[in-house]
Tab-separated table of C-alpha atoms in Angstrom:
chain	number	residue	atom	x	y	z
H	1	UNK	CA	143.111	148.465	126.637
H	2	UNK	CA	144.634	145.549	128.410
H	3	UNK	CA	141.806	142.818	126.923
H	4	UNK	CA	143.031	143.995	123.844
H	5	UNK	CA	146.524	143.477	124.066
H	6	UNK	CA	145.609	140.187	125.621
H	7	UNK	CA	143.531	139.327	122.299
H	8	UNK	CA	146.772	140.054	120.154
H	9	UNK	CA	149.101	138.135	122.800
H	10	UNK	CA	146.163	135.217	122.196
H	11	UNK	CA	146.444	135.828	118.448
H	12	UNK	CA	150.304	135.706	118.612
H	13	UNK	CA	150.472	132.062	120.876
H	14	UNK	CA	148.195	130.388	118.301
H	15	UNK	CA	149.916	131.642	115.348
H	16	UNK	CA	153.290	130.655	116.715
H	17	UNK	CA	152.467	127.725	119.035
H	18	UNK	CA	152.552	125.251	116.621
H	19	UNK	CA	155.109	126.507	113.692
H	20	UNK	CA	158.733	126.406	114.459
H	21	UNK	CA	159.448	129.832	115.443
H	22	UNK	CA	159.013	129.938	119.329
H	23	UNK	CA	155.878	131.597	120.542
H	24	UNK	CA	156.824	132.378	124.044
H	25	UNK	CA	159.974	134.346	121.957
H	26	UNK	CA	156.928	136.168	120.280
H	27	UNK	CA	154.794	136.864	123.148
H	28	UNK	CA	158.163	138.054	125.095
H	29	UNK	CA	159.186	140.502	122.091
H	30	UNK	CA	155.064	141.484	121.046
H	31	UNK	CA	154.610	142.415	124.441
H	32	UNK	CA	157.312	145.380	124.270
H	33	UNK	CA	155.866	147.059	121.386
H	34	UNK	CA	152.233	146.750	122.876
H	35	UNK	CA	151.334	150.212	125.015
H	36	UNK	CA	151.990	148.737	128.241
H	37	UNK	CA	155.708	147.712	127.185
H	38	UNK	CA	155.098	145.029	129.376
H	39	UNK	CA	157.412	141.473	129.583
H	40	UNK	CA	153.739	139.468	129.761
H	41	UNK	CA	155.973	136.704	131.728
H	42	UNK	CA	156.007	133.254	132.076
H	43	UNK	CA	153.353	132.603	133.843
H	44	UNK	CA	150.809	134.577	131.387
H	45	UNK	CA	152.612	132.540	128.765
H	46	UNK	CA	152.309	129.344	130.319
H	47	UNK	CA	148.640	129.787	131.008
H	48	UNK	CA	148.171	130.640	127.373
H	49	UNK	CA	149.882	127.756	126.106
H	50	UNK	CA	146.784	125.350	127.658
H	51	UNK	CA	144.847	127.035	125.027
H	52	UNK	CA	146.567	126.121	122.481
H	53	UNK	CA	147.594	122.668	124.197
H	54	UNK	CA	143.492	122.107	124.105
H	55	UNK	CA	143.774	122.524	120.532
H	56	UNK	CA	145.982	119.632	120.232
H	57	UNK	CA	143.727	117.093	122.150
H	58	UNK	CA	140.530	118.558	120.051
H	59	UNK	CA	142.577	117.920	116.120
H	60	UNK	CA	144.025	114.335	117.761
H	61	UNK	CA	141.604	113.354	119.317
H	62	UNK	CA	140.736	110.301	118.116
H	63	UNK	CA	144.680	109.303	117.744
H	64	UNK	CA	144.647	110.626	121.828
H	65	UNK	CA	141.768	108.325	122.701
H	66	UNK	CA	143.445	105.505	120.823
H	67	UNK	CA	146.882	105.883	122.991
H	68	UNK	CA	145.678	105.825	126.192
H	69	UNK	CA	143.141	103.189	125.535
H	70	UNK	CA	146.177	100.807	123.929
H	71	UNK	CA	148.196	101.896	127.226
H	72	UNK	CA	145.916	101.059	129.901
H	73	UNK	CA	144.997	97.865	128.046
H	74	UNK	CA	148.574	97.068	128.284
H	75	UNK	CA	149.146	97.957	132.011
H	76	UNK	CA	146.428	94.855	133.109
H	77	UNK	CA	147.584	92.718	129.609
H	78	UNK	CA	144.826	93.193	127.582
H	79	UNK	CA	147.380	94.600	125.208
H	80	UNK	CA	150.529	93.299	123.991
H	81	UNK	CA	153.372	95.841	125.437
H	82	UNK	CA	154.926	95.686	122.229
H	83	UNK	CA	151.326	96.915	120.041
H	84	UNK	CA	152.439	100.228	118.413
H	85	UNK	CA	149.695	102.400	119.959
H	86	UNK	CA	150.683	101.244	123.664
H	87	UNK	CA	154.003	101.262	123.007
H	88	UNK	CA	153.614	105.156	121.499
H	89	UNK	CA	151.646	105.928	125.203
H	90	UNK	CA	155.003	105.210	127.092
H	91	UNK	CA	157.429	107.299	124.567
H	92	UNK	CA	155.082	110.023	125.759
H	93	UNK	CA	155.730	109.758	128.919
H	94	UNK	CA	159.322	108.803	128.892
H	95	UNK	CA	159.797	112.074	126.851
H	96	UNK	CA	158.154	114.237	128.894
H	97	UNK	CA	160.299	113.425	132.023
H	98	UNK	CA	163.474	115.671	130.931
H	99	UNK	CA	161.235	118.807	130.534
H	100	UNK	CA	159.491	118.194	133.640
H	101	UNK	CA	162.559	117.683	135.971
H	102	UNK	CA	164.504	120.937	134.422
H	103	UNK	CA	161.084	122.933	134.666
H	104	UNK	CA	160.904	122.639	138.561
H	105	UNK	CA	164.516	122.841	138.808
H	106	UNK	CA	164.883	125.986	136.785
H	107	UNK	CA	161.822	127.979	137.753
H	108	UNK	CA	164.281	131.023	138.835
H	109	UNK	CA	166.044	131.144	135.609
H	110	UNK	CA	162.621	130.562	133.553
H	111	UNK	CA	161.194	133.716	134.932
H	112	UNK	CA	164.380	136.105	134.509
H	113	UNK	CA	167.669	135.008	132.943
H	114	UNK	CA	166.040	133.019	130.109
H	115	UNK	CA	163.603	135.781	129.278
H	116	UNK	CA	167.008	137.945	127.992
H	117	UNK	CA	166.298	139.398	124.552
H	118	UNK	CA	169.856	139.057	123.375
H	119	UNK	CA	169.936	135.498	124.877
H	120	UNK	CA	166.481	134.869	123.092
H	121	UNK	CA	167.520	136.671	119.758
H	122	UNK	CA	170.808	134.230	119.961
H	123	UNK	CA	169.149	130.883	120.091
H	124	UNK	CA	166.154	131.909	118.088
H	125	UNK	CA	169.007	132.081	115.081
H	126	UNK	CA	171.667	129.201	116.154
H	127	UNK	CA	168.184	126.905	116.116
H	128	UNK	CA	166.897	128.173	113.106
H	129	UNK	CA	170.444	127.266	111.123
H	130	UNK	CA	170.192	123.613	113.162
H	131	UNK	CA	166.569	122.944	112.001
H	132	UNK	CA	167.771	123.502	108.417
H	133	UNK	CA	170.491	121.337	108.498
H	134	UNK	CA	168.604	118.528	110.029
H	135	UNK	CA	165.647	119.391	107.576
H	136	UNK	CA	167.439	119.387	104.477
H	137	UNK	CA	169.805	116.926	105.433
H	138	UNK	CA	167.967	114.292	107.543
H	139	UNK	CA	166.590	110.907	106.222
H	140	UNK	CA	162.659	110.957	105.124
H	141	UNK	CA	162.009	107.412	105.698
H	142	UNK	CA	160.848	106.657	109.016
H	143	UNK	CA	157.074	106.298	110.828
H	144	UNK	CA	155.889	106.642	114.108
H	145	UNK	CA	156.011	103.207	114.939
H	146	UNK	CA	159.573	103.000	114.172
H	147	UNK	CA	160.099	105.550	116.938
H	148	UNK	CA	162.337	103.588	119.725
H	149	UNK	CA	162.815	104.725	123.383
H	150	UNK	CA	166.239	106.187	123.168
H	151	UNK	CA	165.208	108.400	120.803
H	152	UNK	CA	162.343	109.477	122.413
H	153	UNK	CA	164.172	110.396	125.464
H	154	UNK	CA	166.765	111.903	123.205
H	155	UNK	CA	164.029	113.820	122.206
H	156	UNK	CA	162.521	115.320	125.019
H	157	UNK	CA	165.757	116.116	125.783
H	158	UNK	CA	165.313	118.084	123.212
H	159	UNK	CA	162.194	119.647	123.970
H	160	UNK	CA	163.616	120.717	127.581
H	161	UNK	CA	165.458	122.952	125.781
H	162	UNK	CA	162.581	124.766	124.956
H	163	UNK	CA	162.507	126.632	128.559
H	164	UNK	CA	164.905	128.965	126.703
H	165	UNK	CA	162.647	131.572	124.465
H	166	UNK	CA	163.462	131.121	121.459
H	167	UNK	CA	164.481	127.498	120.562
H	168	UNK	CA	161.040	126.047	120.217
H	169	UNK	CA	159.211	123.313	121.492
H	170	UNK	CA	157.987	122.081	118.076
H	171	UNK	CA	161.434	123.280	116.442
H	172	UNK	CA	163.867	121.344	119.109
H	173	UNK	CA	162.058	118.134	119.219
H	174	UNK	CA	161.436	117.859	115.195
H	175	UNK	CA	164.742	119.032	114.512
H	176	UNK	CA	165.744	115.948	116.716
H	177	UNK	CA	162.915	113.844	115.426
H	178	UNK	CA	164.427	114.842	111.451
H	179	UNK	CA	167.974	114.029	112.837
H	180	UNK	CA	166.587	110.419	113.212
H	181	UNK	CA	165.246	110.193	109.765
H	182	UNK	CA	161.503	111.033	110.737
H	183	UNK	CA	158.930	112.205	107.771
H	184	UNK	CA	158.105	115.857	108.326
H	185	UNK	CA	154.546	114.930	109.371
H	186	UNK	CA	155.489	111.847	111.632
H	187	UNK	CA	157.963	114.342	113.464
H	188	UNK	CA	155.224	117.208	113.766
H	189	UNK	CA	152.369	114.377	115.273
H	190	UNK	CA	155.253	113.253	117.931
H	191	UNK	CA	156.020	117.282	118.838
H	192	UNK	CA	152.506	117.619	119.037
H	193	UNK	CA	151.806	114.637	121.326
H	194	UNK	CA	154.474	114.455	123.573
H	195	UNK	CA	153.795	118.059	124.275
H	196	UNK	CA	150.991	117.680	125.606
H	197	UNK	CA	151.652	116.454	129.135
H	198	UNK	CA	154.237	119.184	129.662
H	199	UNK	CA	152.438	122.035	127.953
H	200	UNK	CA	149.377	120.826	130.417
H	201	UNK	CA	151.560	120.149	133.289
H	202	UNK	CA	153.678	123.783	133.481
H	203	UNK	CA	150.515	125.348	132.903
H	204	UNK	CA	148.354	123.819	135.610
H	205	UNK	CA	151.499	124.998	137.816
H	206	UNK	CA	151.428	128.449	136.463
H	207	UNK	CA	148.062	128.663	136.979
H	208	UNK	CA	148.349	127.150	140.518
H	209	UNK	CA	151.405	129.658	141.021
H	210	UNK	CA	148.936	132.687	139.651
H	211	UNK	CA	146.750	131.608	142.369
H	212	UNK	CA	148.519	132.438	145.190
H	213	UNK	CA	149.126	136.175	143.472
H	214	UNK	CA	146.996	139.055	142.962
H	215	UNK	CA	147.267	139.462	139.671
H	216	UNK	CA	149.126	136.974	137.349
H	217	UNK	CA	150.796	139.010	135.387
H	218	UNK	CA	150.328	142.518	134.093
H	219	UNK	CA	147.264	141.854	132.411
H	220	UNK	CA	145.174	140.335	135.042
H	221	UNK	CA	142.951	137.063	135.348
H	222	UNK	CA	140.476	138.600	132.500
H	223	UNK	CA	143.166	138.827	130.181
H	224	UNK	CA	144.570	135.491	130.615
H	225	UNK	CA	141.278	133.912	129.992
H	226	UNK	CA	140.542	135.816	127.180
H	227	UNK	CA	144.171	135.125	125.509
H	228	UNK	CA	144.110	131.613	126.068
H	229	UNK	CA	140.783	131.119	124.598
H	230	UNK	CA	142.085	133.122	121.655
H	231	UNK	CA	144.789	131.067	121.061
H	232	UNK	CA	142.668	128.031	121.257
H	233	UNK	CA	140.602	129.142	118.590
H	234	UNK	CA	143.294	130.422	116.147
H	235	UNK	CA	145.591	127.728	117.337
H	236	UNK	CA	143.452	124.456	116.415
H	237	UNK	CA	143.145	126.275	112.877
H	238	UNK	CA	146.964	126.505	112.453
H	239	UNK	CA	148.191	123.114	113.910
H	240	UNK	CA	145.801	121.882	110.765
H	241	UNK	CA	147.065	123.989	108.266
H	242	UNK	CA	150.618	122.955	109.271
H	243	UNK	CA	150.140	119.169	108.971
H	244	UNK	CA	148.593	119.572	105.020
H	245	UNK	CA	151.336	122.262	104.472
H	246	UNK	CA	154.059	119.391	105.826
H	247	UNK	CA	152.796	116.594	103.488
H	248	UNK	CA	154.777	118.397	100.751
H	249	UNK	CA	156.195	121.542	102.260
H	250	UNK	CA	159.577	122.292	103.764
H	251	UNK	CA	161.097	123.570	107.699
H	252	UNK	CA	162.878	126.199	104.913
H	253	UNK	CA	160.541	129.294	105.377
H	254	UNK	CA	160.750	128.803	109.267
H	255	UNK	CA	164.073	128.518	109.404
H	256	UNK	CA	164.492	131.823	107.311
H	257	UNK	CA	162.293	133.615	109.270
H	258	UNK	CA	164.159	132.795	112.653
H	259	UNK	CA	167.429	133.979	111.688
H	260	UNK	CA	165.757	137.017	110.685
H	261	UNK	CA	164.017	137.700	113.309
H	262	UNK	CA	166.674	136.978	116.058
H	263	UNK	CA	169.228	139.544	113.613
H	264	UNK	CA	166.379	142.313	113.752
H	265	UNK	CA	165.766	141.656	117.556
H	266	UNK	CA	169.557	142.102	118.024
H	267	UNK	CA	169.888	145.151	115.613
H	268	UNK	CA	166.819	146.526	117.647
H	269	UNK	CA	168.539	145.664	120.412
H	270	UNK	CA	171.782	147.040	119.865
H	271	UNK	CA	169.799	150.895	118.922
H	272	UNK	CA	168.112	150.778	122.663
H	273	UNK	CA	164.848	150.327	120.840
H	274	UNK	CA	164.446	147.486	122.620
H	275	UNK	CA	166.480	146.403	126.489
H	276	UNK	CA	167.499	142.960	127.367
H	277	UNK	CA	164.860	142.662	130.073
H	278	UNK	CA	161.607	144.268	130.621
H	279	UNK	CA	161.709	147.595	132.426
H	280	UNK	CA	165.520	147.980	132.182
């Protein structure tokens, strides 16, 4: 029974990894209303999320390659600092500092006080409302070479928010890259990207930190495996879909679909159908 709630926890973080709706809000909420009414907790999600990080590096691959090839070359001056490709190697990095310093830092709140459904149900809809504005509202003119370094700390900023269920990785930093005037699809490739050192690096530390227990999480080291290659497979099939849909599609339907979600969380909440944190 537990391999198959891992397969729909697997099906869940590659549906939801990549669309702005917060998958580790999803797994957290999925998780009650599977038999085991188990919080899968942030370790199981974190391991997950490789999966669907994996997915990332297989779609941009070529782009990835192209990045760190431009990067090095710059490091020994093979490369001008200033070529776009080089250039785009240290916004990654820059961005992923803010997310990596408040993930240490926070690891006691990440595993209990941010996992609250009514905090979770709160942010999934205050978000949602945030990602319109800046959607509907928010220049369409710029590339990714006209990305500069404040905004991509400004940005990561933004995606350290994120440790909170419910905001979003991908809805945080391209509701900050559309507040900058960032094409859909140029803000979706940044997400992506600069996701994928701190998607990589909390999960190597999860996985690390699962290591030193018996079991990580309530569904064991089988079901982690199996999840994450689930939502590796499902995942890489989504994270396409999502950058044809955003050459002419709108954040609309994801933004709907957050504040309805976080009112039907809360309404579930507020009937005991569902408690605040797992077990209570």
């Amino acid at each position: 029974m537990h391999i198959i709630e891992a397969i729909i926890l697997g099906l869940v973080q590659g549906l939801t990894e990549f669309l702005p709706i917060s998958s580790s809000a999803h797994i957290r909420v999925v998780g009650e209303f599977l038999p085991s009414q188990a919080d899968p907790g942030a370790t199981f999600t974190a391991i997950t999320q490789i999966g669907t990080e994996i997915a990332v590096l297989v779609y941009f691959w070529s782009k990835i390659v192209t990045i760190i090839g431009r990067w090095a070359g710059s490091l020994v001056g093979r490369v001008p600092r200033n070529d776009p490709d080089a250039r785009m190697g240290w916004l990654v990095i820059v961005a992923s500092v803010p997310i990596g310093i408040l993930g240490f830092a926070l690891q006691d709140y990440i595993r209990d006080v941010f996992r609250n459904l009514w905090l979770v149900a709160a942010v999934l809809i205050v978000f949602g409302l945030i990602l319109g504005a800046a959607d509907r509202y928010g220049a369409r003119r710029a590339e990714m070479d006209d990305v500069t370094y404040p905004q991509g700390i400004t940005i990561g900023v933004a995606q350290a928010l994120a440790l909170v269920p419910g905001v979003s990785r991908s809805g945080a930093t391209t509701t900050a890259a559309r507040l900058f005037g960032f094409k859909r699809t140029t803000a979706a490739e940044f997400s992506f990207l600069m996701a994928i050192p701190a998607v990589l690096g909390s999960g190597l530390f999860e996985l690390v930190h699962g290591l030193g227990e018996a079991e990580p999480g309530p569904y064991g080291w089988s079901g982690v495996i199996v999840a994450t290659v689930v939502a590796f497979l499902v995942g890489w099939v989504v994270v396409a879909y999502l950058m044809r849909y955003l050459e002419h599609g709108s954040f609309m339907p994801f933004v709907i679909y957050r504040i309805l979600l976080g009112i039907a969380i809360m309404v579930m909440l507020g009937f005991g159908v569902l408690t605040p944190f797992a077990g209570a």
